[in-house]
mmCIF file of C-alpha atoms and ligand atoms in Angstrom:
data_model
loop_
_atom_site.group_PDB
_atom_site.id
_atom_site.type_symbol
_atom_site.label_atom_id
_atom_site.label_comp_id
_atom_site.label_asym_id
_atom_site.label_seq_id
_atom_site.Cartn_x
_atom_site.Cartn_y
_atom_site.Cartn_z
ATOM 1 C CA UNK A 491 7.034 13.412 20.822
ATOM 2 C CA UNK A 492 10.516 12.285 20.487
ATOM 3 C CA UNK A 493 10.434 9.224 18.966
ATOM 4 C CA UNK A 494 9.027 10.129 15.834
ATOM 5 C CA UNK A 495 11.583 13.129 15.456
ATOM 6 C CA UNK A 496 14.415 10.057 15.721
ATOM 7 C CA UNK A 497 12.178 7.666 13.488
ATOM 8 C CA UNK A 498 12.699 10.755 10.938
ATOM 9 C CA UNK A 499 16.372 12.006 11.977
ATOM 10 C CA UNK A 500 18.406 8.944 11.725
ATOM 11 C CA UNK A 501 20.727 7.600 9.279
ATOM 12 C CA UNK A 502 19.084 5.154 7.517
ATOM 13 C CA UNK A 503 20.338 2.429 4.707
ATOM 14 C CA UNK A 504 17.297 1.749 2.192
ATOM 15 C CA UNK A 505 17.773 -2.219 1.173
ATOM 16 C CA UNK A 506 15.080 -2.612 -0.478
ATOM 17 C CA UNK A 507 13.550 -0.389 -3.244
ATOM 18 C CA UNK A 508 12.182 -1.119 -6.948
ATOM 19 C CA UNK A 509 12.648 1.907 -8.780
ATOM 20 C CA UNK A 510 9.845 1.064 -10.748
ATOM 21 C CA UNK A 511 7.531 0.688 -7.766
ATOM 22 C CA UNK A 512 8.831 4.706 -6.802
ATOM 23 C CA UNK A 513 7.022 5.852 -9.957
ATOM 24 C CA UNK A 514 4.020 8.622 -8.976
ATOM 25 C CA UNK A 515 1.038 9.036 -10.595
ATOM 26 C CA UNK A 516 2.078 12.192 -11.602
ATOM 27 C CA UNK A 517 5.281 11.303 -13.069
ATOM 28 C CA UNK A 518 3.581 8.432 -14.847
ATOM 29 C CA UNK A 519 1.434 10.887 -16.410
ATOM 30 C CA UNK A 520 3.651 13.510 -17.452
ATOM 31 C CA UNK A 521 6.392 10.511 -19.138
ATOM 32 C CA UNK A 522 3.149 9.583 -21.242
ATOM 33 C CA UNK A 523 2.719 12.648 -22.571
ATOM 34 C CA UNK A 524 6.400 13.452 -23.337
ATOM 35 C CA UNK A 525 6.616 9.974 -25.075
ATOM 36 C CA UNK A 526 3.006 9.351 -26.518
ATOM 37 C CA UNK A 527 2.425 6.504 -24.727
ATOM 38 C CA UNK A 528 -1.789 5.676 -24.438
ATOM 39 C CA UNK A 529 -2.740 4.871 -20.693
ATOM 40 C CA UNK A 530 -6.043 2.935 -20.096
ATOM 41 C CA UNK A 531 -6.829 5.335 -17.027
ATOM 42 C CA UNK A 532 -7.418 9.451 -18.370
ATOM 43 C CA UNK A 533 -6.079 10.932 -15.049
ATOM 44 C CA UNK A 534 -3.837 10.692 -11.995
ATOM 45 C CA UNK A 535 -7.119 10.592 -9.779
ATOM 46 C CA UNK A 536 -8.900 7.518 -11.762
ATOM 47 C CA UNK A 537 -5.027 5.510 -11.488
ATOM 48 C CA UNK A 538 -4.883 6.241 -7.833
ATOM 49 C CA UNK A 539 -8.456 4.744 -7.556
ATOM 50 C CA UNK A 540 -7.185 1.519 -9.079
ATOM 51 C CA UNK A 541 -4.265 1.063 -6.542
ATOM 52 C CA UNK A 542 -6.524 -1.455 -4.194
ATOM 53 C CA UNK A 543 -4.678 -4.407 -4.189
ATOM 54 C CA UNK A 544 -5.787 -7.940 -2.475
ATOM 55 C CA UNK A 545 -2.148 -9.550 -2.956
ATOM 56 C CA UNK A 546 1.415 -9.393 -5.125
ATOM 57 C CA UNK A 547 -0.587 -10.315 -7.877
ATOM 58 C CA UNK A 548 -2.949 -7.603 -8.193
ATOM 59 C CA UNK A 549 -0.569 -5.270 -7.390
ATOM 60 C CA UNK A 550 1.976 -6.701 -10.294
ATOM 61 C CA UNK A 551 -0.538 -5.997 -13.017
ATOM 62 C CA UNK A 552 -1.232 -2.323 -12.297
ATOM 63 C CA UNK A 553 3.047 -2.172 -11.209
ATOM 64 C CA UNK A 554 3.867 -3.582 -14.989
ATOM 65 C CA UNK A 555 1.538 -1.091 -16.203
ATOM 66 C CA UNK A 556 2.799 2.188 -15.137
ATOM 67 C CA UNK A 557 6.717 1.089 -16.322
ATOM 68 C CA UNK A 558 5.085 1.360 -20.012
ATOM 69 C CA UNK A 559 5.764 4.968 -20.193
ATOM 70 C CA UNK A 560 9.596 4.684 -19.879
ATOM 71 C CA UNK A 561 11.479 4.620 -23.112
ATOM 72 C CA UNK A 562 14.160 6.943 -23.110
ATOM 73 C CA UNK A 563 17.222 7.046 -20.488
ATOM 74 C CA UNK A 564 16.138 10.478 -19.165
ATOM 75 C CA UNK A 565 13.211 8.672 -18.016
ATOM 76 C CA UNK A 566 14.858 6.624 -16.107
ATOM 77 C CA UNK A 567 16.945 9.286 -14.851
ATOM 78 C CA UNK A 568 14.236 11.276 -13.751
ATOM 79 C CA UNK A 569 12.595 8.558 -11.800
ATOM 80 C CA UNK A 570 15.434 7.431 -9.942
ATOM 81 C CA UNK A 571 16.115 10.953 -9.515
ATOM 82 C CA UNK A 572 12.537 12.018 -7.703
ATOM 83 C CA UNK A 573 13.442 8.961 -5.827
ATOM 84 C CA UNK A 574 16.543 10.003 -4.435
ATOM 85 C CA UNK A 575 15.419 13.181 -3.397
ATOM 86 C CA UNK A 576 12.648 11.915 -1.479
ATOM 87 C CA UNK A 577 15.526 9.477 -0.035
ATOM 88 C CA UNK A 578 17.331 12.540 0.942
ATOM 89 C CA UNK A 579 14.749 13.981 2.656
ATOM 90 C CA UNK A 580 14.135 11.063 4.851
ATOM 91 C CA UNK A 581 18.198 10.433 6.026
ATOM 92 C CA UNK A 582 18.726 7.951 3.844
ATOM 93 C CA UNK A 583 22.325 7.924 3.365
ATOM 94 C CA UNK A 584 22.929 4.578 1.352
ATOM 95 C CA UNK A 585 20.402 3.226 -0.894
ATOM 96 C CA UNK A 586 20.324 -0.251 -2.873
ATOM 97 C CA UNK A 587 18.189 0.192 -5.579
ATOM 98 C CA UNK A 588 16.650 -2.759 -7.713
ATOM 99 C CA UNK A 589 15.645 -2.468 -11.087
ATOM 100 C CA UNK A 590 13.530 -4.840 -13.387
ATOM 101 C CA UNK A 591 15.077 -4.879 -16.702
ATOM 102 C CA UNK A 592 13.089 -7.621 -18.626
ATOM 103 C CA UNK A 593 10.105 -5.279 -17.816
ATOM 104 C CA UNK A 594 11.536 -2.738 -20.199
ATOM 105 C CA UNK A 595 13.711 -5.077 -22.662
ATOM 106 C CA UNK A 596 10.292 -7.034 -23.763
ATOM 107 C CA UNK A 597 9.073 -3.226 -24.652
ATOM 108 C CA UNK A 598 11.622 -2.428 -27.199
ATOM 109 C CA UNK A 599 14.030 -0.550 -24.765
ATOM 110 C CA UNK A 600 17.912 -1.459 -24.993
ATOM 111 C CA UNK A 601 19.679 -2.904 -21.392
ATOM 112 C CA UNK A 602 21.489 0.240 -21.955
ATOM 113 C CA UNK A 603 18.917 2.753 -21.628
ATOM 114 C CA UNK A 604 17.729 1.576 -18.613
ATOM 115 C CA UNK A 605 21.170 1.163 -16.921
ATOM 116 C CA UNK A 606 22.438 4.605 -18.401
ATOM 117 C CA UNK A 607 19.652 6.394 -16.930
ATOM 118 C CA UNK A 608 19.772 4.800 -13.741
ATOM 119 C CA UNK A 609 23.078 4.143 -13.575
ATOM 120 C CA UNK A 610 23.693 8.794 -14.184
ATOM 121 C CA UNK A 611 20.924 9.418 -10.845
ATOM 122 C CA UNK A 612 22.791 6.752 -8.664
ATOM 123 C CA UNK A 613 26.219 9.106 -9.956
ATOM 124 C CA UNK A 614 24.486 12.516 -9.439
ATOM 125 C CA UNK A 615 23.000 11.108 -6.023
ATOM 126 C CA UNK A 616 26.513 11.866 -4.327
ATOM 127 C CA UNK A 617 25.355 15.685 -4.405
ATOM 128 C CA UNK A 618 22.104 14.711 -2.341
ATOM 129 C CA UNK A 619 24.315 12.854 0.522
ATOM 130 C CA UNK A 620 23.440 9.399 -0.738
ATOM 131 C CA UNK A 621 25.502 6.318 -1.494
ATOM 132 C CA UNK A 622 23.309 4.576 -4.297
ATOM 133 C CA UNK A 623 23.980 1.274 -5.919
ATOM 134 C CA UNK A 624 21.740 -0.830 -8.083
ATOM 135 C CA UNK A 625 21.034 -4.181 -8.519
ATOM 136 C CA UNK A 626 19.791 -6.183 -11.254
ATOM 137 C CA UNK A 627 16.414 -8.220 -10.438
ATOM 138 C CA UNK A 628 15.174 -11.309 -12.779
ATOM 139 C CA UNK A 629 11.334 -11.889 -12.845
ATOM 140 C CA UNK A 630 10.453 -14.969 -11.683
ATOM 141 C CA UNK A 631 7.650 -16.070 -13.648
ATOM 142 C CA UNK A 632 9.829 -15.669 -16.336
ATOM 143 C CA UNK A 633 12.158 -18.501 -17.881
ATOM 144 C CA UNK A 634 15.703 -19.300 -16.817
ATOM 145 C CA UNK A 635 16.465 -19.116 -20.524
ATOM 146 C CA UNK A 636 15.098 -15.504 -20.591
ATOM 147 C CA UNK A 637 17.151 -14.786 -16.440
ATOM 148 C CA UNK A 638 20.038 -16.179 -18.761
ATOM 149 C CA UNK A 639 19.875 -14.075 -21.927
ATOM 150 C CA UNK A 640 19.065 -11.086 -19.643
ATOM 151 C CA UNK A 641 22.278 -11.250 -17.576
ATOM 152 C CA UNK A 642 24.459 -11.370 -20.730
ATOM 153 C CA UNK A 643 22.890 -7.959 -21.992
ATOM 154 C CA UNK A 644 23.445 -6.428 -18.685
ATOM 155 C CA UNK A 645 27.523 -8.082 -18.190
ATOM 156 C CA UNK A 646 28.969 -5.240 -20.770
ATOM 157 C CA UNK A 647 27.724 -2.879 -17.526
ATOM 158 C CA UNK A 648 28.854 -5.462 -14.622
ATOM 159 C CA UNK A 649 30.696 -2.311 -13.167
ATOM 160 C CA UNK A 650 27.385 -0.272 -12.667
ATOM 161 C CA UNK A 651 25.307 -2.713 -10.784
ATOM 162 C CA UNK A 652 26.585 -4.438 -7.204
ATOM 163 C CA UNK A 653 24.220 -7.591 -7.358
ATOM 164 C CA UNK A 654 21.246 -9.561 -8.587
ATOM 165 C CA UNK A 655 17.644 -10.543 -6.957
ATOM 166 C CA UNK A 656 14.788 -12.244 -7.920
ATOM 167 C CA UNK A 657 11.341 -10.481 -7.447
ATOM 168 C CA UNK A 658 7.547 -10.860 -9.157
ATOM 169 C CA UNK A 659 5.540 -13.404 -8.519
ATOM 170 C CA UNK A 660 6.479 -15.983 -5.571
ATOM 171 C CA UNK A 661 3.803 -18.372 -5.676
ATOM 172 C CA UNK A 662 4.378 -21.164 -8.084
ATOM 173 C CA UNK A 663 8.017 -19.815 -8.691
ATOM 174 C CA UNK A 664 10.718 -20.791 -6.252
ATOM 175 C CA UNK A 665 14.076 -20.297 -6.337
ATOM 176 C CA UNK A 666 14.894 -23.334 -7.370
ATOM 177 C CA UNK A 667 14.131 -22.172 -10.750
ATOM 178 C CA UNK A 668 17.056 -20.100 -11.016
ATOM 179 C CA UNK A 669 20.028 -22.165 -9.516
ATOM 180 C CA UNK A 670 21.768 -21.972 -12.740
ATOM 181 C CA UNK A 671 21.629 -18.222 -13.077
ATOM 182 C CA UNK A 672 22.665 -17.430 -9.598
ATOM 183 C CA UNK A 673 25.538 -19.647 -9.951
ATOM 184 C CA UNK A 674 27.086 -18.001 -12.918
ATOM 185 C CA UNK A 675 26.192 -14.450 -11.455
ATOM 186 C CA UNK A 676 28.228 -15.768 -8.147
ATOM 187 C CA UNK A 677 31.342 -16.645 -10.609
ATOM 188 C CA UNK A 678 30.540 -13.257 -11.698
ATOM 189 C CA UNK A 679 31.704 -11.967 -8.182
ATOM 190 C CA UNK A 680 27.886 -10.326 -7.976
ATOM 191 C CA UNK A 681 26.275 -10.298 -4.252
ATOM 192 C CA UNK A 682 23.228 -12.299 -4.202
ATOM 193 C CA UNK A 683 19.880 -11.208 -2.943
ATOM 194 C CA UNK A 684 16.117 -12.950 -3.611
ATOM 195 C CA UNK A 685 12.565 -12.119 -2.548
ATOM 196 C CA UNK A 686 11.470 -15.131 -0.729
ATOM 197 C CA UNK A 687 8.698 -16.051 2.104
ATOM 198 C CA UNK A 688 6.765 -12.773 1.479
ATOM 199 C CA UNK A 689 3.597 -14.767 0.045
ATOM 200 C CA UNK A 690 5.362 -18.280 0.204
ATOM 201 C CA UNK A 691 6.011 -20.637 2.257
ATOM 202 C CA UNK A 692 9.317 -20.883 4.339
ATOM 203 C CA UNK A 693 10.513 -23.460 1.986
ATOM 204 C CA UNK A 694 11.442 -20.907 -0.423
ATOM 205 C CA UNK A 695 13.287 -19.229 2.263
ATOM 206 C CA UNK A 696 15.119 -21.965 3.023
ATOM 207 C CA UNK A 697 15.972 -22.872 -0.974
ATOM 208 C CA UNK A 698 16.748 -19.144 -1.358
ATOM 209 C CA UNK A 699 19.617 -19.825 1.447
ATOM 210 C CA UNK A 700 20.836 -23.401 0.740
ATOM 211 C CA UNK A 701 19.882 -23.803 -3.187
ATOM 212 C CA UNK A 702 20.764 -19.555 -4.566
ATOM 213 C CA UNK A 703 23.005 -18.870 -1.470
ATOM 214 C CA UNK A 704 21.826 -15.154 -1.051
ATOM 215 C CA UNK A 705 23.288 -13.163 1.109
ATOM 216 C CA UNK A 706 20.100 -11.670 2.249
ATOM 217 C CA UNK A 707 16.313 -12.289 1.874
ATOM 218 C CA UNK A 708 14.177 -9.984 1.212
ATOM 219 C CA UNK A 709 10.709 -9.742 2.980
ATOM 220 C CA UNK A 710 10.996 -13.627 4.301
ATOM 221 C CA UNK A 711 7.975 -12.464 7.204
ATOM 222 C CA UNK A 712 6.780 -16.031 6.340
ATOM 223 C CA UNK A 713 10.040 -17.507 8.020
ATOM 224 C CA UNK A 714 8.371 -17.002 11.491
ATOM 225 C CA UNK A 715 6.209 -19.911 11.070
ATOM 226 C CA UNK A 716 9.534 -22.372 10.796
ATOM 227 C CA UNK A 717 11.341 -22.324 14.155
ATOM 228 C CA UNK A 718 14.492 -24.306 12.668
ATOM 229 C CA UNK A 719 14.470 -21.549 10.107
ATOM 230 C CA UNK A 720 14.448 -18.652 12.513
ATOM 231 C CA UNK A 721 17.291 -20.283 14.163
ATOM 232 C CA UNK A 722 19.287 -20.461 11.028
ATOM 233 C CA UNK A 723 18.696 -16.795 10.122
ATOM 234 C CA UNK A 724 19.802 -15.631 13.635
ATOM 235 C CA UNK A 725 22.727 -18.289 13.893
ATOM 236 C CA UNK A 726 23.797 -16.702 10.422
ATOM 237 C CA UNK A 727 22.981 -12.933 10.301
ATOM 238 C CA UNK A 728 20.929 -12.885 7.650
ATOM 239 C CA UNK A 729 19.296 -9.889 6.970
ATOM 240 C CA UNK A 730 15.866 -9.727 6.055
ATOM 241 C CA UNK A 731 14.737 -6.383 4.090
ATOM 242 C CA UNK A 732 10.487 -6.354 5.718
ATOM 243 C CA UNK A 733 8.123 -3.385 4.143
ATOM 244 C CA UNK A 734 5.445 -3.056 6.484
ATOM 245 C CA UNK A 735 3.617 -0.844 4.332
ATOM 246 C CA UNK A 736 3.894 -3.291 1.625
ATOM 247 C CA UNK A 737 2.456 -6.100 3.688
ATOM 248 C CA UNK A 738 -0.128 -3.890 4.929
ATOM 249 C CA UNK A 739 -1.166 -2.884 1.089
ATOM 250 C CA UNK A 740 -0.803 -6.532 -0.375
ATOM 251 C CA UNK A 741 -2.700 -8.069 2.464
ATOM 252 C CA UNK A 742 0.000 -10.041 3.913
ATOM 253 C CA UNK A 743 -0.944 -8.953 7.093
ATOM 254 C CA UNK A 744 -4.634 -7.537 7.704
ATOM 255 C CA UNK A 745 -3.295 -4.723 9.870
ATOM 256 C CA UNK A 746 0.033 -2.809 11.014
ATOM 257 C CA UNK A 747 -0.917 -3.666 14.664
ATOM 258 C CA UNK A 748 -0.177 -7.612 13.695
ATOM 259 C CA UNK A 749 2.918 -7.034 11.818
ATOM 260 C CA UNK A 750 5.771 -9.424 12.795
ATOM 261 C CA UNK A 751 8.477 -6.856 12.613
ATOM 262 C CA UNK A 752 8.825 -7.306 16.553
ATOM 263 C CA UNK A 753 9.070 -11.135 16.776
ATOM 264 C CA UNK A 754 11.518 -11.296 14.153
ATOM 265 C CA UNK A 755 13.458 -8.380 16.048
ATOM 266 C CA UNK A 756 13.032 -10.194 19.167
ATOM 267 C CA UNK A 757 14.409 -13.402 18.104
ATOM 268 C CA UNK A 758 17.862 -11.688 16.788
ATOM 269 C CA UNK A 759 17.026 -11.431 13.400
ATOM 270 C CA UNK A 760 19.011 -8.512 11.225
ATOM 271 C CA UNK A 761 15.431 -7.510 10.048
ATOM 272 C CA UNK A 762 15.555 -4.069 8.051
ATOM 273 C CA UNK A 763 12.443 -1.726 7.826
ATOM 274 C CA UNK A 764 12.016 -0.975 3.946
ATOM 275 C CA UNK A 765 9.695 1.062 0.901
ATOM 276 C CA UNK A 766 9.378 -1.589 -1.222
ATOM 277 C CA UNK A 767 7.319 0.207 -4.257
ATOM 278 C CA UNK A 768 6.735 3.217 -2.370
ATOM 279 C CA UNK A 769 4.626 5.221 -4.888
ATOM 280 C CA UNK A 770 1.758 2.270 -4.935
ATOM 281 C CA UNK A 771 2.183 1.467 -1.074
ATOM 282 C CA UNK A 772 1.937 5.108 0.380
ATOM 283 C CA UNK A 773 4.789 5.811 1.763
ATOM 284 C CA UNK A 774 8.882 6.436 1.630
ATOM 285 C CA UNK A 775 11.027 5.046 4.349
ATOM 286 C CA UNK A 776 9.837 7.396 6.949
ATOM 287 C CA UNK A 777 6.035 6.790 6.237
ATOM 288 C CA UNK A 778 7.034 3.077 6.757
ATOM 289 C CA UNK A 779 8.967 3.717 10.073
ATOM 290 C CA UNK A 780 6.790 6.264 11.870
ATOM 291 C CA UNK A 781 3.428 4.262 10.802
ATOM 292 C CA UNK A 782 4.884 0.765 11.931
ATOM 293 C CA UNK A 783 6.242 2.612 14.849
ATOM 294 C CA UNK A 784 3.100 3.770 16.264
ATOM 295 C CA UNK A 785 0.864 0.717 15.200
ATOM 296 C CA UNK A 786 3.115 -2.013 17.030
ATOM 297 C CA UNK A 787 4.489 -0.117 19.783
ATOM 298 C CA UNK A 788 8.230 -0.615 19.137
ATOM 299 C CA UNK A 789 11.054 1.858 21.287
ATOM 300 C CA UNK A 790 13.872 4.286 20.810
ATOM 301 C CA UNK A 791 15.864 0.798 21.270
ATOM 302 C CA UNK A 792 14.420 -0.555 18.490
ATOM 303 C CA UNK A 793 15.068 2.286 16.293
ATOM 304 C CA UNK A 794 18.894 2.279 16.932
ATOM 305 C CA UNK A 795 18.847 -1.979 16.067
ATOM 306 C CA UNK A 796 16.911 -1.273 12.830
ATOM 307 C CA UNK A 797 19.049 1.895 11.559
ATOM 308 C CA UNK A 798 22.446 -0.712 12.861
ATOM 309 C CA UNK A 799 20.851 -3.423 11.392
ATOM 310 C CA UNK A 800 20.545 -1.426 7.906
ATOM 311 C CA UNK A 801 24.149 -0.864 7.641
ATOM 312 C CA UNK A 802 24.909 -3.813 8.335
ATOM 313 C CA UNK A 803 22.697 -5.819 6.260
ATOM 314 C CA UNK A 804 23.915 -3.160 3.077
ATOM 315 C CA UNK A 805 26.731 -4.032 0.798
ATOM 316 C CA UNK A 806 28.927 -1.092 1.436
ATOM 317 C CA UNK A 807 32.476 -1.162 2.265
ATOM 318 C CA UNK A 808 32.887 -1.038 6.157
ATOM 319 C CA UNK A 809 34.984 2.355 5.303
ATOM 320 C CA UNK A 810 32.133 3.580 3.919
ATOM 321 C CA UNK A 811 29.687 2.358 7.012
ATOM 322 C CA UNK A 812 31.445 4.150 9.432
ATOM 323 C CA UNK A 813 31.189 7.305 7.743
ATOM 324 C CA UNK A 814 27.109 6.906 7.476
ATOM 325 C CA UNK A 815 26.964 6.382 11.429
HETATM 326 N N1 ADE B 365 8.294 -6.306 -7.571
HETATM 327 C C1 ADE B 365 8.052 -5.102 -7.047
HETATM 328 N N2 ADE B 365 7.610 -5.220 -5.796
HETATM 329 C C2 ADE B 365 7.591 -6.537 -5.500
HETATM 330 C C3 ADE B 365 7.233 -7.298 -4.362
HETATM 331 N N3 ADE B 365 6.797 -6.726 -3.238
HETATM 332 N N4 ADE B 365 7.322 -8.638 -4.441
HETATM 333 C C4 ADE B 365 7.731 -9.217 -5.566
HETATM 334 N N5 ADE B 365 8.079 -8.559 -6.659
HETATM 335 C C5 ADE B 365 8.007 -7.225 -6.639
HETATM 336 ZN ZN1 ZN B 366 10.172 -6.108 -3.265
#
């Protein structure tokens, strides 16, 4: 077959990645030991048992979970690190990497640990023939006050992170919430991405756009059920990052075979095929484009849009996008 050897071969931008959600099993096991941390699960067999998820929620609980065994910024090196490689591997030649830093400052662990680590992998990923960049994400069932106090810990590193999002839980928390904070990260000359219409409702979509003025939205699947909003995403380019496997394993969609990623193609949309948190979804950017691939029937022409469409969508210099094509 020679559409799954081009699936595999292509350059490929990665928009949409938590680090946090790349973290194995095994990795999470063997940072517990080397730090002490206590797990509430006594092997990598009895963790990968619990990784049955019904929506974000569920999946956020056992997600928050694993992060507790980084504390040091070789941690966080390492786990970018086995990232990257796996990256490599699949022709990913520019990755944007988020990273949740309120889920390790609430711990005990400095701004600068996290970033330091992180911030070395991104550095040493030149070797591997990736462009990595990170940005910042606040959780949003967290306070402004705490989005606030979180973006002045992280502004002594403003040159070793591209941008902010917003990810956690959707439901309940729309992006109104965080007007304020996007605003001063904009006068901070930081692009601007959020999670919005993966669980809810295009109306966050829309307030992600008009109220935050992102630059992208990431998931947004929900958007085709608002035709005025699929027009303004086409009319303006904007790129959506979609996970299938993600959907898939939170239940967004019951199957691959009814994944949207084909409408919103269709219509003109810059959609982007993503990991998401690979380790917990099963699968790396490959995984998601082969398995999507074969479940919804999508072509060779298809491919070339969504590898395009990747660069495109990505914050790198257009220098820098020429050389990845
Ligand atoms: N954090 C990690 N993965 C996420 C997702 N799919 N949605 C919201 N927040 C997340
Ligand atoms: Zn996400």
């Amino acid at each position: 077959e020679r559409l799954p050897a081009l699936l595999a071969a292509m350059p490929k931008a990665e928009l949409h990645i938590h680090i946090e959600g790349s973290l194995e099993p095994e990795l999470i096991f063997a940072l517990a030991q080397r730090n002490g941390v206590a797990l509430p699960y006594t092997d990598v067999e009895e963790l990968r048992r619990a990784y049955a998820f019904t929506n974000l929620q569920s999946f956020l609980d056992i997600y928050y979970a694993g992060a507790s065994v980084l504390l040091q910024p070789q941690d966080f090196y390492d786990m970018a690190w086995a990232y990257l490689q796996r990256a490599a591997a699949d022709h990913v030649v520019r990755a944007e990497i988020f990273f949740d830093p309120q889920t390790h400052t609430a711990r005990g662990v400095a701004m600068e640990t996290v970033i330091d680590g992180l911030s070395r992998a991104c550095r040493d990923a030149r070797q591997l023939g990736v462009d990595a960049e990170l940005i910042l994400c606040f959780l949003r069932h967290l306070s402004e006050e705490e989005a606030f106090a979180t973006l002045e810990q992280a502004l002594p590193f403003r040159d070793r992170f591209i941008g902010v999002g917003l990810d956690s839980s959707e439901l309940g928390h729309p992006p109104e919430k965080f007007t304020r904070v996007f605003d001063a990260c904009r006068r901070h000359g930081l692009h601007l991405v959020a999670h919005a219409g993966e669980e809810g409702p295009p109306a966050y979509v829309w307030s992600a756009l008009d109220v935050l003025k992102v630059e992208r939205i990431d998931h947004g699947v929900q958007s085709t059920k608002d035709p005025a909003l699929m027009k303004r995403l086409a009319q303006d380019g904007i790129p959506l990052t979609v996970c299938p496997l993600s959907n898939l394993k939170l239940c967004v969609f019951p199957q691959l075979e009814q994944h949207n990623l084909r409408e919103l193609l269709d219509a003109g949309l810059v959609a982007t095929v993503n990991s998401d948190d690979p380790a917990y979804f099963g699968g790396y950017m490959n995984a998601n484009f082969l398995q999507t691939f074969a479940a919804t029937g999508l072509d060779a022409h298809h491919a070339y849009r969504l590898a395009r469409n990747s660069f495109e969508g990505s914050f790198a210099e257009p220098a820098a996008r020429r050389r990845y094509v």
